[in-house]
Amino acid sequence: MKIKLFAAALLLAASSAQATIATVFEGIPTGSAKFNTTVINAGGTVKTDIWTDLMSGTVIDRGDYSISRTNGNWMSVGGYGTMSGNTIDISPNDPSRDTLGSKISGITFTFDNPINSFGFEVGDWATCCHNPTTDLFISFDNGAPILVASASQYGEGLFKNRFGDLVHEIFVAAFDDSGTFSKVQFWGNGYGEYLVAGGQVKYALIDEGSLPPTPGVPAPASAVLLGLGLLALRLRKRA
């Protein structure tokens, strides 16, 4: 029985070792292209939704998914710079007045069908409020926050747009091939900065375990596998 239990643990560790979380943080042209390449290489199909003719409200239905503010508040629709489409204001809350943290000032995407790859555009980020950094996070199904961008100074938020100009417009994305998800949440923690999200939204479903391992991550999992394997052999000898 002990051998069977450790064999099961060995298989579980092997499965965990294959899971990869990857992110994209680039200027919009480069980041959008990188998202496409990552999904295609993982056997998925990219779907792109350019936000046009959005109407302000508490819930916006985009067909495959709906958009809402995480705190349930009204969403103000506008535009920003040379971003690809409409945007929604998600400026971070004052942390001293919000005991639930900056997460609820962000935006939530609820999908009709499961996904595990998601990206979109962000505007006016990192122009101020580095305390000591201003950060952007994505979370799948209320899971652990995935840090997709961090800046400690003004220049770290500047990237070239499609015209070659340096602007505070970026494309951020996250991939998690450990499973599938129906909800994505995004937020920033730089209280005091104006922050918008939208432009174009990209999403996809890739196979579990289809992403290449993130450098530096597989080693601990390998060590676990080795340890479990040796322990299972010892138990087998004792039996």
Short mmCIF file of C-alpha atoms in Angstrom, two decimals:
data_model
loop_
_atom_site.label_atom_id
_atom_site.label_comp_id
_atom_site.label_asym_id
_atom_site.label_seq_id
_atom_site.Cartn_x
_atom_site.Cartn_y
_atom_site.Cartn_z
CA MET A 1 0.00 0.00 0.00
CA LYS A 2 2.82 2.44 0.85
CA ILE A 3 4.44 1.77 -2.50
CA LYS A 4 1.18 2.52 -4.32
CA LEU A 5 0.72 5.76 -2.39
CA PHE A 6 4.19 6.96 -3.24
CA ALA A 7 3.73 5.93 -6.87
CA ALA A 8 0.60 8.11 -6.94
CA ALA A 9 2.54 10.98 -5.35
CA LEU A 10 5.24 10.52 -7.97
CA LEU A 11 2.69 10.84 -10.78
CA LEU A 12 1.19 13.94 -9.13
CA ALA A 13 4.60 15.58 -8.86
CA ALA A 14 5.33 14.74 -12.49
CA SER A 15 2.06 16.41 -13.52
CA SER A 16 2.86 19.52 -11.44
CA ALA A 17 6.35 19.70 -12.91
CA GLN A 18 4.83 20.13 -16.39
CA ALA A 19 2.67 23.13 -15.47
CA THR A 20 4.02 26.49 -16.63
CA ILE A 21 2.96 30.08 -15.98
CA ALA A 22 4.29 32.54 -18.56
CA THR A 23 3.75 36.28 -19.02
CA VAL A 24 4.12 38.97 -21.68
CA PHE A 25 5.02 42.59 -20.93
CA GLU A 26 5.92 44.56 -24.07
CA GLY A 27 4.92 47.45 -26.27
CA ILE A 28 1.59 46.76 -27.97
CA PRO A 29 2.89 45.66 -31.41
CA THR A 30 5.58 43.38 -29.97
CA GLY A 31 3.47 42.04 -27.12
CA SER A 32 0.50 41.26 -29.32
CA ALA A 33 2.73 39.36 -31.75
CA LYS A 34 4.40 37.47 -28.90
CA PHE A 35 1.00 36.40 -27.57
CA ASN A 36 0.03 35.05 -30.97
CA THR A 37 3.29 33.14 -31.35
CA THR A 38 3.07 31.63 -27.86
CA VAL A 39 -0.48 30.38 -28.41
CA ILE A 40 0.19 28.99 -31.88
CA ASN A 41 3.33 27.19 -30.71
CA ALA A 42 1.25 25.63 -27.91
CA GLY A 43 -1.33 24.33 -30.37
CA GLY A 44 -4.02 26.91 -29.65
CA THR A 45 -6.06 29.35 -31.74
CA VAL A 46 -5.96 33.07 -30.96
CA LYS A 47 -9.21 34.99 -30.73
CA THR A 48 -8.96 38.78 -30.89
CA ASP A 49 -11.64 41.26 -29.86
CA ILE A 50 -10.96 44.92 -30.67
CA TRP A 51 -13.09 47.09 -28.39
CA THR A 52 -15.24 49.34 -30.55
CA ASP A 53 -18.54 51.04 -29.72
CA LEU A 54 -18.42 50.05 -26.04
CA MET A 55 -21.20 51.55 -23.94
CA SER A 56 -20.61 52.55 -20.32
CA GLY A 57 -22.38 50.45 -17.70
CA THR A 58 -21.92 47.92 -14.92
CA VAL A 59 -21.71 44.89 -17.24
CA ILE A 60 -20.62 44.85 -20.89
CA ASP A 61 -21.36 41.74 -22.97
CA ARG A 62 -18.81 40.97 -25.69
CA GLY A 63 -20.29 37.69 -26.87
CA ASP A 64 -17.64 35.18 -25.72
CA TYR A 65 -17.20 37.04 -22.45
CA SER A 66 -18.57 39.83 -20.28
CA ILE A 67 -16.72 42.70 -18.60
CA SER A 68 -17.36 44.19 -15.17
CA ARG A 69 -15.54 46.17 -12.52
CA THR A 70 -14.42 43.79 -9.78
CA ASN A 71 -16.09 46.01 -7.17
CA GLY A 72 -19.33 46.13 -9.19
CA ASN A 73 -19.04 49.86 -9.89
CA TRP A 74 -19.99 51.68 -13.06
CA MET A 75 -17.47 51.41 -15.92
CA SER A 76 -16.49 54.59 -17.70
CA VAL A 77 -15.63 53.98 -21.37
CA GLY A 78 -13.23 56.19 -23.29
CA GLY A 79 -10.07 56.01 -25.36
CA TYR A 80 -6.38 56.51 -24.80
CA GLY A 81 -3.55 57.60 -27.11
CA THR A 82 -2.89 55.13 -29.94
CA MET A 83 -4.37 52.07 -28.26
CA SER A 84 -6.32 49.78 -30.60
CA GLY A 85 -9.82 50.49 -29.31
CA ASN A 86 -11.96 51.70 -26.42
CA THR A 87 -10.69 51.60 -22.85
CA ILE A 88 -12.10 51.36 -19.33
CA ASP A 89 -10.83 53.42 -16.41
CA ILE A 90 -9.46 51.11 -13.68
CA SER A 91 -7.43 53.61 -11.67
CA PRO A 92 -6.32 51.94 -8.38
CA ASN A 93 -8.20 52.58 -5.16
CA ASP A 94 -6.76 54.38 -2.15
CA PRO A 95 -5.38 51.49 -0.04
CA SER A 96 -5.87 53.46 3.18
CA ARG A 97 -9.63 53.60 2.52
CA ASP A 98 -10.03 50.17 0.93
CA THR A 99 -9.45 47.29 3.33
CA LEU A 100 -9.94 44.78 0.50
CA GLY A 101 -6.88 46.09 -1.35
CA SER A 102 -6.32 47.37 -4.86
CA LYS A 103 -7.62 44.19 -6.54
CA ILE A 104 -11.27 45.21 -6.37
CA SER A 105 -10.59 48.45 -8.26
CA GLY A 106 -9.62 46.38 -11.29
CA ILE A 107 -11.61 44.64 -13.99
CA THR A 108 -13.09 41.14 -14.30
CA PHE A 109 -13.61 39.14 -17.50
CA THR A 110 -16.06 36.22 -17.29
CA PHE A 111 -15.87 33.76 -20.21
CA ASP A 112 -18.64 31.50 -21.53
CA ASN A 113 -16.08 28.83 -22.45
CA PRO A 114 -12.83 27.97 -20.63
CA ILE A 115 -9.52 29.62 -21.54
CA ASN A 116 -5.98 29.63 -20.12
CA SER A 117 -4.28 32.34 -22.20
CA PHE A 118 -5.28 35.99 -21.93
CA GLY A 119 -3.86 39.38 -22.88
CA PHE A 120 -4.86 42.98 -23.61
CA GLU A 121 -3.65 46.58 -23.69
CA VAL A 122 -2.99 48.95 -20.80
CA GLY A 123 -2.54 52.72 -21.00
CA ASP A 124 -0.93 55.48 -18.88
CA TRP A 125 0.82 52.99 -16.62
CA ALA A 126 4.05 53.84 -14.71
CA THR A 127 3.80 57.59 -15.23
CA CYS A 128 3.91 58.05 -11.44
CA CYS A 129 3.29 56.43 -8.08
CA HIS A 130 6.34 54.17 -7.77
CA ASN A 131 6.04 53.22 -4.12
CA PRO A 132 8.57 51.66 -4.51
CA THR A 133 7.07 50.09 -7.65
CA THR A 134 3.81 50.26 -9.52
CA ASP A 135 2.66 46.76 -10.47
CA LEU A 136 0.09 45.01 -12.65
CA PHE A 137 -1.46 41.65 -11.84
CA ILE A 138 -3.59 38.99 -13.54
CA SER A 139 -5.44 36.24 -11.68
CA PHE A 140 -7.25 33.19 -13.10
CA ASP A 141 -10.39 32.03 -11.25
CA ASN A 142 -9.45 34.00 -8.09
CA GLY A 143 -6.13 32.16 -7.90
CA ALA A 144 -2.77 33.55 -6.80
CA PRO A 145 -1.94 36.92 -8.42
CA ILE A 146 0.46 36.67 -11.38
CA LEU A 147 2.77 39.69 -11.60
CA VAL A 148 2.83 40.72 -15.26
CA ALA A 149 4.54 44.12 -15.01
CA SER A 150 6.50 46.17 -12.50
CA ALA A 151 8.17 49.57 -12.78
CA SER A 152 10.19 51.63 -10.34
CA GLN A 153 10.57 54.69 -12.55
CA TYR A 154 8.88 56.62 -15.34
CA GLY A 155 10.99 55.31 -18.22
CA GLU A 156 10.18 51.67 -17.50
CA GLY A 157 6.63 52.19 -18.75
CA LEU A 158 7.65 53.64 -22.13
CA PHE A 159 7.45 51.46 -25.24
CA LYS A 160 7.24 52.07 -28.99
CA ASN A 161 3.80 52.11 -30.56
CA ARG A 162 3.01 51.13 -34.15
CA PHE A 163 4.23 54.53 -35.34
CA GLY A 164 7.58 54.19 -33.58
CA ASP A 165 6.78 56.77 -30.89
CA LEU A 166 7.58 56.15 -27.23
CA VAL A 167 4.31 55.99 -25.30
CA HIS A 168 2.92 54.67 -22.02
CA GLU A 169 0.97 51.95 -23.79
CA ILE A 170 1.73 48.27 -23.23
CA PHE A 171 0.42 44.79 -23.92
CA VAL A 172 0.30 42.39 -20.98
CA ALA A 173 -0.64 38.72 -20.97
CA ALA A 174 -0.54 35.60 -18.85
CA PHE A 175 -0.64 31.89 -19.72
CA ASP A 176 -1.28 29.05 -17.26
CA ASP A 177 -1.24 25.57 -18.79
CA SER A 178 -2.04 23.84 -15.47
CA GLY A 179 -5.76 23.85 -16.29
CA THR A 180 -8.60 25.92 -17.74
CA PHE A 181 -10.39 28.96 -16.33
CA SER A 182 -13.58 30.93 -16.84
CA LYS A 183 -12.72 34.12 -14.97
CA VAL A 184 -9.80 36.54 -15.36
CA GLN A 185 -9.16 39.49 -13.07
CA PHE A 186 -6.73 42.34 -13.72
CA TRP A 187 -5.66 45.25 -11.53
CA GLY A 188 -2.88 47.68 -10.68
CA ASN A 189 -1.61 48.80 -7.28
CA GLY A 190 -0.13 52.22 -8.12
CA TYR A 191 -2.50 54.38 -6.11
CA GLY A 192 -2.64 57.91 -7.52
CA GLU A 193 -2.03 56.97 -11.15
CA TYR A 194 -4.61 57.09 -13.91
CA LEU A 195 -4.89 53.62 -15.45
CA VAL A 196 -6.94 52.28 -18.35
CA ALA A 197 -7.33 48.81 -19.87
CA GLY A 198 -8.79 47.45 -23.08
CA GLY A 199 -7.89 48.33 -26.66
CA GLN A 200 -7.80 44.78 -27.91
CA VAL A 201 -8.35 41.59 -25.95
CA LYS A 202 -6.71 38.31 -26.98
CA TYR A 203 -7.59 34.91 -25.53
CA ALA A 204 -7.09 31.24 -26.27
CA LEU A 205 -7.24 27.70 -24.95
CA ILE A 206 -3.98 25.75 -25.11
CA ASP A 207 -3.37 22.16 -24.07
CA GLU A 208 -2.33 21.46 -20.51
CA GLY A 209 1.45 21.09 -20.23
CA SER A 210 1.98 22.57 -23.71
CA LEU A 211 4.18 25.53 -22.72
CA PRO A 212 7.94 25.19 -22.44
CA PRO A 213 9.17 25.18 -18.81
CA THR A 214 9.97 28.58 -17.35
CA PRO A 215 13.76 28.86 -16.79
CA GLY A 216 14.70 28.05 -13.21
CA VAL A 217 11.32 26.54 -12.30
CA PRO A 218 11.68 22.82 -13.18
CA ALA A 219 14.63 22.17 -10.89
CA PRO A 220 12.68 22.05 -7.60
CA ALA A 221 10.06 19.81 -9.18
CA SER A 222 12.81 17.50 -10.44
CA ALA A 223 14.26 17.33 -6.97
CA VAL A 224 10.87 16.33 -5.60
CA LEU A 225 10.56 13.61 -8.22
CA LEU A 226 14.01 12.28 -7.40
CA GLY A 227 13.31 12.27 -3.67
CA LEU A 228 9.98 10.50 -4.07
CA GLY A 229 11.53 7.97 -6.41
CA LEU A 230 14.31 7.10 -3.99
CA LEU A 231 11.85 6.85 -1.11
CA ALA A 232 9.60 4.53 -3.12
CA LEU A 233 12.58 2.29 -3.90
CA ARG A 234 13.52 2.10 -0.23
CA LEU A 235 9.96 1.15 0.72
CA ARG A 236 9.93 -1.48 -1.97
CA LYS A 237 13.13 -3.03 -0.64
CA ARG A 238 11.69 -3.07 2.89
CA ALA A 239 8.55 -4.78 1.64
#
